[in-house]
Coordinates of C-alpha atoms and ligand atoms in Angstrom, one line a residue:
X25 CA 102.6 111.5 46.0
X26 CA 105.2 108.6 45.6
X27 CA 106.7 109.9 42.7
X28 CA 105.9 113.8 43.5
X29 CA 108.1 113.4 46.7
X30 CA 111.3 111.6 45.0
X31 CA 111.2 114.3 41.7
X32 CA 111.2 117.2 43.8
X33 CA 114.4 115.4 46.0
X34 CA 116.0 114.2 43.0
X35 CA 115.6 117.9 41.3
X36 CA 117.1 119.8 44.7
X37 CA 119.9 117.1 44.2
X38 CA 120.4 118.0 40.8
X39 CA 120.5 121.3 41.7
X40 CA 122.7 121.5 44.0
X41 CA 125.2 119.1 41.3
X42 CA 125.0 122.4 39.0
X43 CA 126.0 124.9 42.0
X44 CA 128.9 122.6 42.6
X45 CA 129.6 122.4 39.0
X46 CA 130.3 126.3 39.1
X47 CA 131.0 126.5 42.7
X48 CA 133.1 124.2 43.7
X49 CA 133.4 125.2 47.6
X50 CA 133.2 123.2 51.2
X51 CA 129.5 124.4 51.7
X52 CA 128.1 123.6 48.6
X53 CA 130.0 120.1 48.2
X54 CA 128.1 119.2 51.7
X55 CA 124.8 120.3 50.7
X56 CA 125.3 118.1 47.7
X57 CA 126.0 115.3 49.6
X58 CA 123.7 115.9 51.9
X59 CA 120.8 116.0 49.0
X60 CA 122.4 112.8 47.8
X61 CA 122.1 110.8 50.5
X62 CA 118.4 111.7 50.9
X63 CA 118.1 111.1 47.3
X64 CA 119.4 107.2 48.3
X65 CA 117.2 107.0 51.0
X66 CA 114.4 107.9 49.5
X67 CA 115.0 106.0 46.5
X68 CA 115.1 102.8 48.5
X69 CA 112.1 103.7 50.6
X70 CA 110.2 103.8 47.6
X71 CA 111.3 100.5 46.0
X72 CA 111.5 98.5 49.6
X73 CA 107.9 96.1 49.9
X74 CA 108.0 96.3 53.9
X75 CA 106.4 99.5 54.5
X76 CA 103.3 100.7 52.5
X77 CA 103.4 104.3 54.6
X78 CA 107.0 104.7 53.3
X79 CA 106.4 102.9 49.8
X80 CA 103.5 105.4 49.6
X81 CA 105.8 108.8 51.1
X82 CA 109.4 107.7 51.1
X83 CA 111.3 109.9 52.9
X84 CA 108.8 111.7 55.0
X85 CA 107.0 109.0 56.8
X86 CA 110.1 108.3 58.6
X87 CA 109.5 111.5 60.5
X88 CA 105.6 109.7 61.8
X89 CA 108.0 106.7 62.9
X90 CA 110.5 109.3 65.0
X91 CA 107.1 111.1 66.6
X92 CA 105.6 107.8 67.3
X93 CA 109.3 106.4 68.8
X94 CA 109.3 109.6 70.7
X95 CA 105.6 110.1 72.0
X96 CA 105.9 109.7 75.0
X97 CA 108.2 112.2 75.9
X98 CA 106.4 114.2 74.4
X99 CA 103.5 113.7 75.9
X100 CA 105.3 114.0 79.4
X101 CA 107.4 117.0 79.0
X102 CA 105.0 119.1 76.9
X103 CA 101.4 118.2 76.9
X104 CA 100.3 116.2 80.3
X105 CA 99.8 118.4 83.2
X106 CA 100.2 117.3 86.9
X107 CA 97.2 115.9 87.2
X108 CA 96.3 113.3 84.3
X109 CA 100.0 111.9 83.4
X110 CA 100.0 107.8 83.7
X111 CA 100.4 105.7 85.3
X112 CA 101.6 108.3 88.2
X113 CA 101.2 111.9 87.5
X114 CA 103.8 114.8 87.9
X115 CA 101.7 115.9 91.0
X116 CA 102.7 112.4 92.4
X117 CA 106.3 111.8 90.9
X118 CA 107.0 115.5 91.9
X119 CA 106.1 114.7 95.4
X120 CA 108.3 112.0 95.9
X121 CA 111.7 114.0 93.8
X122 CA 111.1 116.9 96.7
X123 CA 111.2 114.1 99.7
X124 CA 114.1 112.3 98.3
X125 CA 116.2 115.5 97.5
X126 CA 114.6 117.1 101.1
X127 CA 113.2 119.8 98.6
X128 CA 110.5 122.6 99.0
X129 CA 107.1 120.4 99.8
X130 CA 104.8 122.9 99.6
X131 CA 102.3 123.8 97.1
X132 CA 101.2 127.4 96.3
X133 CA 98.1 129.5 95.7
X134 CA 95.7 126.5 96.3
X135 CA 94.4 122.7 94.7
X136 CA 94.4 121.8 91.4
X137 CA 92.1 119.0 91.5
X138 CA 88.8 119.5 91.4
X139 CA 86.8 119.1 95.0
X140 CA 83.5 118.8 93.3
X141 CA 84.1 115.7 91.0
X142 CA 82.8 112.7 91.5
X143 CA 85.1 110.1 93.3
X144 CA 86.8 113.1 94.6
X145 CA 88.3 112.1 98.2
X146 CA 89.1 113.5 101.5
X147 CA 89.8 113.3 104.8
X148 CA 87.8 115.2 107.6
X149 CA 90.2 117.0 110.1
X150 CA 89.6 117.7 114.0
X151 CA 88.6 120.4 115.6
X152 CA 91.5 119.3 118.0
X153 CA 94.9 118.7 116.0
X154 CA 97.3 116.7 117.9
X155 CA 101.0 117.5 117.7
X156 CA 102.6 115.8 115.1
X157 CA 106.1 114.9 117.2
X158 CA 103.5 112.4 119.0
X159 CA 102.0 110.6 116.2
X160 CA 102.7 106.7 117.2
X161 CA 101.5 103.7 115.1
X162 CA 104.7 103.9 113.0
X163 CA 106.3 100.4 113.6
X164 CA 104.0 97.3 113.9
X165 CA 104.8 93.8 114.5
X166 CA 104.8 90.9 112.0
X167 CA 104.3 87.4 113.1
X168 CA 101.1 85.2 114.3
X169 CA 101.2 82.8 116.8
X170 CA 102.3 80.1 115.1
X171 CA 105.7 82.3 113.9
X172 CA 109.0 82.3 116.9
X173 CA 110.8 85.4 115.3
X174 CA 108.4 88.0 114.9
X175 CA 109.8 90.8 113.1
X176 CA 109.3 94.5 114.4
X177 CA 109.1 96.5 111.1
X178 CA 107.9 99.9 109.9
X179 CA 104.4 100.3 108.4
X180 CA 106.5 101.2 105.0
X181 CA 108.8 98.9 103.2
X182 CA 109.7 98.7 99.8
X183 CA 107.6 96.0 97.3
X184 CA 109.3 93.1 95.7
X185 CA 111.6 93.7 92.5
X186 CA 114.0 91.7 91.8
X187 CA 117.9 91.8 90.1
X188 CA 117.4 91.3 87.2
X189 CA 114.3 93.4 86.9
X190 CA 116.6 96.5 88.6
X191 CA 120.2 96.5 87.9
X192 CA 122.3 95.5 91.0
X193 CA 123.1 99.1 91.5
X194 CA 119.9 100.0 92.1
X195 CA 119.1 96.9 94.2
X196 CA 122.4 98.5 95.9
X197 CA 120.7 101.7 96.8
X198 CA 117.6 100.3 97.8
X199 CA 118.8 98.0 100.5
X200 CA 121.2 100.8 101.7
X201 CA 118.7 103.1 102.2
X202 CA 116.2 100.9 104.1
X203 CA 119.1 100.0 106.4
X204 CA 119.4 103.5 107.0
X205 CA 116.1 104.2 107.9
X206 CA 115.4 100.4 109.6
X207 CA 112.9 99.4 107.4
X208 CA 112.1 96.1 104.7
X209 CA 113.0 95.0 101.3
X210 CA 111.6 92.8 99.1
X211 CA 113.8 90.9 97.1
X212 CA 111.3 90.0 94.8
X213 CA 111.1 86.8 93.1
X214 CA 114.8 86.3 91.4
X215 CA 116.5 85.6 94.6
X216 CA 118.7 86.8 96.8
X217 CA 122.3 88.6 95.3
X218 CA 124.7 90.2 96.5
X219 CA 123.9 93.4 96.1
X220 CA 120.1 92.5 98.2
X221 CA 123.1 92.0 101.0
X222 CA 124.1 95.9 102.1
X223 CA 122.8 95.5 105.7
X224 CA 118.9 96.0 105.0
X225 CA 116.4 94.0 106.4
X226 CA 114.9 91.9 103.8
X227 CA 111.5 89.8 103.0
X228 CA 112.5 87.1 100.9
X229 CA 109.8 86.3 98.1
X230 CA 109.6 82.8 96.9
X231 CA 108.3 82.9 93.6
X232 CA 106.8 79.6 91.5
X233 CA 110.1 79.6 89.6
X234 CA 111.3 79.0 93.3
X235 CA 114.6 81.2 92.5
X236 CA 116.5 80.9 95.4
X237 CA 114.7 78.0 96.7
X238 CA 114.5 75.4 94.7
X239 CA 116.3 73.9 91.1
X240 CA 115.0 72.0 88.2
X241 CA 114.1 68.3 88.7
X242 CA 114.8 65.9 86.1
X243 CA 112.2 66.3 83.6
X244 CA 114.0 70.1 84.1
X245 CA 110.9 71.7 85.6
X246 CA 111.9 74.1 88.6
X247 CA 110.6 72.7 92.2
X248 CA 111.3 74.0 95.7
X249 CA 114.4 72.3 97.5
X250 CA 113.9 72.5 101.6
X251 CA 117.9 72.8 101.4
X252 CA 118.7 75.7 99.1
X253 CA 115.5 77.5 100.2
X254 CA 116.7 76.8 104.0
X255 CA 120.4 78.4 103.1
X256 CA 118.8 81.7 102.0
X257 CA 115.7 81.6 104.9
X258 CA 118.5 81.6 107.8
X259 CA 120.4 84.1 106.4
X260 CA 120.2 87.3 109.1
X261 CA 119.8 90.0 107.1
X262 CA 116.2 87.7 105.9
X263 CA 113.8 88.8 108.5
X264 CA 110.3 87.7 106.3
X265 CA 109.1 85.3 103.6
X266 CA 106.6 86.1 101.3
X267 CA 105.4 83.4 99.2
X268 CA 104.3 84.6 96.2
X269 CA 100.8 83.5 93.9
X270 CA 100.3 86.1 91.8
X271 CA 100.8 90.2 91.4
X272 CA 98.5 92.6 90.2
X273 CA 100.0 93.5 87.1
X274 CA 99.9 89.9 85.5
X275 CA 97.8 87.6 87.9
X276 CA 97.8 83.8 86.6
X277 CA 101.3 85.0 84.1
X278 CA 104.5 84.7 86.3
X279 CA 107.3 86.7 86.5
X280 CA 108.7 87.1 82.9
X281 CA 112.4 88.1 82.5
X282 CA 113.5 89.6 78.9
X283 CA 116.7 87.4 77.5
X284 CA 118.6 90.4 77.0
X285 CA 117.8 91.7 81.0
X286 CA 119.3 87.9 81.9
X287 CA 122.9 88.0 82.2
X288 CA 125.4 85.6 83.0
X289 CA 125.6 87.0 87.0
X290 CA 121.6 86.9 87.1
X291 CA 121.3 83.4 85.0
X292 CA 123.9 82.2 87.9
X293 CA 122.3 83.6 90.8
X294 CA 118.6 82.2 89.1
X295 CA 120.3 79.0 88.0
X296 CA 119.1 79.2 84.7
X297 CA 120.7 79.5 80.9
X298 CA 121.9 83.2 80.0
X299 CA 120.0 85.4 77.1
X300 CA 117.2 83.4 77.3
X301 CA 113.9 84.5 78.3
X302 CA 112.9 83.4 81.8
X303 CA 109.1 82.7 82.4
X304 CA 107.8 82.0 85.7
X305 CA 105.4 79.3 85.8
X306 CA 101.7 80.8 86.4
X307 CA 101.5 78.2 89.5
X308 CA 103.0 76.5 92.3
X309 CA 104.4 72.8 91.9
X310 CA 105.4 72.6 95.6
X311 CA 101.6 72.3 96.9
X312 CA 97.9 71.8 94.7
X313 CA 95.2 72.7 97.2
X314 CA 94.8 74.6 100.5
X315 CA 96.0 71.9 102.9
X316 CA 99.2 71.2 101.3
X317 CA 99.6 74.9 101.1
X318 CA 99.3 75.4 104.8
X319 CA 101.7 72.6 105.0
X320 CA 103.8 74.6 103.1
X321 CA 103.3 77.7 105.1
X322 CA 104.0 75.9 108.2
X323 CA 107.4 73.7 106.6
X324 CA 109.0 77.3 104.8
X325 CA 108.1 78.8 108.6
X326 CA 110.0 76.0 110.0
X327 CA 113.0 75.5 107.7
X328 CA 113.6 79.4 108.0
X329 CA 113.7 79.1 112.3
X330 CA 110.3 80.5 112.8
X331 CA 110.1 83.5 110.8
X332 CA 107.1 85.1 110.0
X333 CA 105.7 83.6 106.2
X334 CA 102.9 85.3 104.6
X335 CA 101.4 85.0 101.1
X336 CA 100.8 87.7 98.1
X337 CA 98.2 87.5 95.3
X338 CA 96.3 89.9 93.8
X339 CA 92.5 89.2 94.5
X340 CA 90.8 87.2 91.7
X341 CA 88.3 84.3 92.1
X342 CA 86.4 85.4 95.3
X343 CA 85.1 82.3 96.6
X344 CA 88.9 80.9 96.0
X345 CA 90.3 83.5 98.5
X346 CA 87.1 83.2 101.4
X347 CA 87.8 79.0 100.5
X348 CA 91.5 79.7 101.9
X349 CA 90.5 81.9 104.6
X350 CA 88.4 79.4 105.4
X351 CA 90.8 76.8 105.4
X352 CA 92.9 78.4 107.2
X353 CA 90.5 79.2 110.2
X354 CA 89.3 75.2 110.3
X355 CA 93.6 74.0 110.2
X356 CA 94.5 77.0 113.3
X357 CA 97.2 77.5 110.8
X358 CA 98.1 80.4 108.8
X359 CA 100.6 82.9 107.4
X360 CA 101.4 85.4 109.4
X361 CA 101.0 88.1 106.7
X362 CA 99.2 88.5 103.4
X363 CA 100.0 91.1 101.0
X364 CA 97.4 92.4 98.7
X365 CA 98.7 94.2 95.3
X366 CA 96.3 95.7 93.3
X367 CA 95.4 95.0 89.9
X368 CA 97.1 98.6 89.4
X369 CA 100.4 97.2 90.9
X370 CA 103.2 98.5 88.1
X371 CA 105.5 95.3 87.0
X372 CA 109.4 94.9 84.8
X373 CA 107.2 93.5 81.9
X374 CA 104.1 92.0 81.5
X375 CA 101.6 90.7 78.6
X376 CA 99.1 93.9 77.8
X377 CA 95.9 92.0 78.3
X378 CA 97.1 91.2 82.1
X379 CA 98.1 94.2 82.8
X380 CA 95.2 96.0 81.9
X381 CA 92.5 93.6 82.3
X382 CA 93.3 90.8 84.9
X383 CA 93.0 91.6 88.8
X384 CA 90.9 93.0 91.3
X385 CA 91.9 97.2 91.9
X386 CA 93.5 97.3 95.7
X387 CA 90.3 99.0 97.4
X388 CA 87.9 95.9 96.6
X389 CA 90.4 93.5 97.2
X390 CA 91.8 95.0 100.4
X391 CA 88.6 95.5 101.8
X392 CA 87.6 91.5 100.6
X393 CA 90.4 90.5 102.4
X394 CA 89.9 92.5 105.5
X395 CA 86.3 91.4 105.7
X396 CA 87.0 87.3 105.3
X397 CA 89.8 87.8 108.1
X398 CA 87.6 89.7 110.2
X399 CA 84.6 87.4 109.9
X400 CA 86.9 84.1 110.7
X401 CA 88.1 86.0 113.3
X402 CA 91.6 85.8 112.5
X403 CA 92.5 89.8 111.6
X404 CA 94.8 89.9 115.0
X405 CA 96.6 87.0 113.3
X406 CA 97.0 87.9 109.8
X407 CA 98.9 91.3 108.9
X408 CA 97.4 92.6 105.8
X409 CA 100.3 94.6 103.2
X410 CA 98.6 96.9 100.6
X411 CA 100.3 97.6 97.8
X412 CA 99.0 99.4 94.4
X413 CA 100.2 103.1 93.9
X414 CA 100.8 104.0 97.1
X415 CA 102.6 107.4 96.6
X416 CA 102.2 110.3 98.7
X417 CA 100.3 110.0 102.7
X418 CA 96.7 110.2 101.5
X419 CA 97.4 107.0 99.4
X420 CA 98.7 105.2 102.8
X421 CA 96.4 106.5 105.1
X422 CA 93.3 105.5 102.7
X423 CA 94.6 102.3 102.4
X424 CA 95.4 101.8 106.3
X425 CA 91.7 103.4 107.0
X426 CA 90.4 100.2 104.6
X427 CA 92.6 97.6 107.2
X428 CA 96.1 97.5 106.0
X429 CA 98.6 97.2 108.2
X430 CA 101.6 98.1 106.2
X431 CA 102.1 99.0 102.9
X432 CA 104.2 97.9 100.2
X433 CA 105.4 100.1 97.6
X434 CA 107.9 99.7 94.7
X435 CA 107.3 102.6 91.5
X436 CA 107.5 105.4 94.6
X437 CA 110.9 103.8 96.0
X438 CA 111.9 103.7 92.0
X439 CA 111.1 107.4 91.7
X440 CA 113.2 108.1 94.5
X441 CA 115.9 106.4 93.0
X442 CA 115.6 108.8 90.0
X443 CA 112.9 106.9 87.7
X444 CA 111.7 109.5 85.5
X445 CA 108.6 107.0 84.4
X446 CA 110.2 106.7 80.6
X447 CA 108.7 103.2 80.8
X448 CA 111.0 101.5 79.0
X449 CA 111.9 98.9 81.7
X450 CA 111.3 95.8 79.2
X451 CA 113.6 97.0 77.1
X452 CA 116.6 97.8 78.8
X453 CA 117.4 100.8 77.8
X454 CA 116.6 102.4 81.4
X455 CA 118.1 105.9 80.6
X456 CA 118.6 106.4 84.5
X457 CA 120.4 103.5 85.3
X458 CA 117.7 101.9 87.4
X459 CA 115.7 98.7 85.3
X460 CA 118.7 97.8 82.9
X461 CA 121.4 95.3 82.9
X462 CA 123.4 97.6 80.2
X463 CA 126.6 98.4 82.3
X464 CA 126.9 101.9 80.5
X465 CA 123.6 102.6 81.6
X466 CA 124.3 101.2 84.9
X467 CA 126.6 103.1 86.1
X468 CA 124.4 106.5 85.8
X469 CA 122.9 105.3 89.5
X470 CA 125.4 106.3 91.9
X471 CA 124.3 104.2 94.6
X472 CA 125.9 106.5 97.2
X473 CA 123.6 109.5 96.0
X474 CA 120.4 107.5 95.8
X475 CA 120.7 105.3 98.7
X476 CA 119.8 108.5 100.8
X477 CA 117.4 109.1 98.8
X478 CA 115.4 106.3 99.2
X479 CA 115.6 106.9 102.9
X480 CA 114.8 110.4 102.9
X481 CA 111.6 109.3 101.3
X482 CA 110.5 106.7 103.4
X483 CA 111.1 108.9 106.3
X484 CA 109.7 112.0 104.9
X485 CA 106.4 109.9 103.7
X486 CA 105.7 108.5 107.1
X487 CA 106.6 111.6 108.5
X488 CA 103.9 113.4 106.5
X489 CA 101.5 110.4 107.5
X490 CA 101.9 111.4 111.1
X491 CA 100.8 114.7 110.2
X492 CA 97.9 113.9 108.2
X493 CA 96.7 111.6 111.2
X494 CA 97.7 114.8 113.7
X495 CA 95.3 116.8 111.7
X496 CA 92.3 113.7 112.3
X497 CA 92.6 114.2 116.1
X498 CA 94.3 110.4 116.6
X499 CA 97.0 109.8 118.6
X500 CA 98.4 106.8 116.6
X501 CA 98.5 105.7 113.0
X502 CA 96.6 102.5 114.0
X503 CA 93.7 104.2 115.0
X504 CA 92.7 105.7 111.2
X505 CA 89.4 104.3 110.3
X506 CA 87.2 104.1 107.2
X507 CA 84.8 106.8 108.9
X508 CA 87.5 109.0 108.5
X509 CA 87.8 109.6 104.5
X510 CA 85.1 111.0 102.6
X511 CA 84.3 110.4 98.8
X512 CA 82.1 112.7 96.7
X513 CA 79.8 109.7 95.0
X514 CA 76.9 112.0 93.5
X515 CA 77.3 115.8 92.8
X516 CA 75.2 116.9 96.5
X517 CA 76.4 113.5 98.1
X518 CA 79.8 113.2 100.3
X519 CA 79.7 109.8 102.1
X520 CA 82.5 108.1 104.5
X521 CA 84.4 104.9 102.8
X522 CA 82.8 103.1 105.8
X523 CA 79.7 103.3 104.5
X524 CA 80.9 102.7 101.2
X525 CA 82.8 99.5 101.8
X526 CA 81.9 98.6 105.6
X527 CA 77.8 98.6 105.7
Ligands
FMN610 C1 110.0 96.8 88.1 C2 109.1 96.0 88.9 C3 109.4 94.7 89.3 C4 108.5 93.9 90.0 N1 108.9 92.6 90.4 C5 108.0 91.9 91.2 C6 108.4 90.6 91.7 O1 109.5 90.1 91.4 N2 107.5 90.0 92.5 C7 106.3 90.5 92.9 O2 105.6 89.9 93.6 N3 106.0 91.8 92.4 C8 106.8 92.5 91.6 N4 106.4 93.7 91.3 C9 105.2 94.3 91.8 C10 105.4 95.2 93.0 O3 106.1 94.5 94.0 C11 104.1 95.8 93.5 O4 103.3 94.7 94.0 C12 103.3 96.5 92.5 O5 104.1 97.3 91.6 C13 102.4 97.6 93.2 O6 103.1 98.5 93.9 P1 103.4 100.0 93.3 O7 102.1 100.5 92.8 O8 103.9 100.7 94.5 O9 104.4 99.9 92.2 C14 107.3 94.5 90.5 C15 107.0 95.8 90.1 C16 107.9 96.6 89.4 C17 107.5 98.0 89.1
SF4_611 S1 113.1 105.5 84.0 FE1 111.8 104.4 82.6 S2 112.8 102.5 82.2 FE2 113.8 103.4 83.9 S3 112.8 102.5 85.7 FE3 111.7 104.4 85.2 S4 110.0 103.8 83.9 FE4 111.5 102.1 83.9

């Protein structure tokens, strides 16, 4: 086949050598150099050692290596259909385009998924609909008893992502937009920059590479500092902390950020070297057991002037978590939120084997969570943030009915910012503009377009969740109970996630 491939593209070449010979024109001169050049190439495909695939067929198994490089797109724009694209499908991503651009919403002719499959899921409607304009439930309050400046926020906010992970005009039009619609940002764990300071309300996320709140010690491991953390915590526009253990795309890893995603402005605002990679440690230094973390709790609550501090951690060891729950019930101390991610919670980058294979999937852990803080009677305390693929207002009203209080979301408020899921956000080579550091790339968000989209779709979601709880018969958002969604778990059995996850 090897030699096969090269006589027949050394013969063509050949050829066209005699046609120029007698025909001496512009067309056939190119066509000779064209042949040439193959000829070169596949020449040195055949003698290269690298390869076997293009040893074996020089020349030709380059074109398996453009189909694999361009798969994906592939895959996207030509085969997947708008219910089984991953890791959100075109029925999702589509949803959120139309309420970012104020598009058509509506679907025609009827469902496309299938209402007779198993784990198929639905809510059951009132005979009695209530007017939609009247829907309440869709600002709660953050902060326990133990917290001075509770913070009055909306039931949707936008997850933690740092600069660094998103370019600083995304970060831009991120914070713009939840200013405009009055809701939260999560820095995420790099730290707060300039571009997290547009006017937003923000939840700063304290990571265990303490960005932001801490610097390396002399042995040149990074530790909290009650000083630089306290600078950031005061700051007004900082209405939250969140204290960060682990996410659910790469529990027990820590943040990783690519050396070519760290640029000098980041490595500044992170205080660490440039280009190189930046790994998170998978712990905390600052405390090593639940005591000295509620001392923790209590000393961040205090530096930042009483703010509300809550944790997030995907679930993992069960008796850990009900240990801290625990702990906290015996100390009447706590944080005044936790947020749950899911072990489908999307990340910048993250080891394979973590992603898919570490961390408990939302529903469990939410519902784990829920139960522990019920049974140590500390659920009016302790606001509970879901977050794991919360899309469209079925995602958010499932995951309210299970006992959250707010939700988080970050690939939804990255769709509205013009994401096209390419997934190439380790690599930066973000061909919209919004997970790359490449300035040429950069500049294709125009933060004054998208910042109103990321408000239209935070408004248009929760405005379709006060529809969907209109259609339940309630009154309020907070009233949306487990009894109220149905699952098909056999083929002849429908049964309420209550007595799924709540008997
Ligand atoms: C690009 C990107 C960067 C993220 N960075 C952080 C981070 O710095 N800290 C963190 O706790 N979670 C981070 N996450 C996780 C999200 O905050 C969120 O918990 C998770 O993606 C689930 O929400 P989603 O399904 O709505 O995306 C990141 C997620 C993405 C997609
Ligand atoms: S377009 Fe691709 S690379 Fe850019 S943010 Fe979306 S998934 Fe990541």
């Amino acid at each position: 086949m090897r030699n096969t491939i090269l006589f027949i593209i050394i013969l063509i070449t050949v050829l066209f050598g005699v046609l120029v010979y007698f025909i001496p024109q512009t067309g056939t001169i190119i066509l000779l150099s064209i042949s040439g050049l193959l000829t070169l190439i596949a020449i040195h495909d055949s003698l290269q050692t690298k390869h076997s695939l293009l040893r074996a067929f020089p020349l030709v198994a380059r074109l398996r290596w453009f189909f694999e490089e361009e798969r994906d797109k592939i895959q996207q724009y030509f085969i997947e259909d708008n219910l089984n694209g991953t890791p959100i499908n075109r029925e999702k991503r589509s949803i959120v385009y139309q309420r970012s651009k104020l598009q058509k919403e509506t679907v025609p002719f009827g469902t496309q998924h299938n209402v007779y499959a198993k784990g198929y899921e639905f809510v059951k409607h009132s005979m009695f609909p209530k007017d939609h304009h009247h829907i309440k439930g869709e600002r709660i309050v953050f902060g326990s008893d133990k917290c001075t400046q509770k913070y009055d926020g909306s039931i949707i906010n936008i997850s933690a992502m740092s600069f660094g992970s998103l370019s600083k005009n995304a970060i831009k039009a991120l914070n713009q937009g939840a200013k405009m619609a009055n809701f939260a940002h999560n820095t995420g764990e790099g730290g707060i920059s300039p571009y997290h300071l547009q006017g937003g309300d923000l939840i700063f996320q304290v990571g265990t590479g303490y960005f932001g709140a801490g610097k390396y010690d002399a042995e040149g491991k990074r530790v909290f500092d009650d000083e630089i953390f306290k600078q950031n915590a005061i700051r007004p526009e900082v209405k939250m902390i969140e204290i960060k253990f682990s996410q659910g795309a790469k529990p027990g890893h820590g943040g990783i950020l690519p050396a070519k995603k760290n640029t000098e402005e980041i490595a500044k605002i992170r205080s660490v070297v440039p280009y190189t990679q930046v790994d998170s440690p998978p712990g905390h230094s600052a405390f090593l057991n639940y005591e000295e973390m509620i001392s923790f709790i209590q000393k961040v609550r205090d530096l930042s002037g009483g703010k509300p501090v809550g944790i997030k951690f995907c679930v993992g060891n069960n008796e850990e978590i009900e240990s801290m729950i625990k702990a906290f019930a015996t100390a009447n101390n706590y944080p005044d939120f936790i947020s749950v991610d899911g072990g489908e919670g999307g990340t910048g980058s993250a080891p394979m084997e973590f992603t898919n294979y570490i961390g408990t999937p939302l529903i469990e852990g939410l519902v784990f969570v829920n139960k522990l803080l019920q049974k140590h009677k500390l659920k009016d305390q302790i606001k509970i943030i879901a977050s794991g693929k919360a899309i469209d207002a079925f995602d958010i009203v499932r995951y309210l009915a299970l006992g959250a209080d707010a939700i988080g979301m970050a690939r939804s408020f990255m769709l509205s910012l013009g994401c096209i899921q390419a997934r190439e956000c380790n690599l930066d080579t973000c061909p919209v503009g919004v997970a790359t550091q490449d300035p040429d790339l950069v500049k294709a968000l125009v933060v004054e377009k998208k910042n109103v989209r990321v408000k239209n779709y935070h408004d248009k979601t929760v405005q379709a969740v006060k529809e969907m709880v209109a259609a339940m018969g309630e009154d309020s958002i907070e009233n949306v109970k487990a009894a109220h969604i149905f699952r098909r778990r056999k083929d002849e059995e429908i049964v309420s996630l209550e007595t799924i996850y709540y008997n």
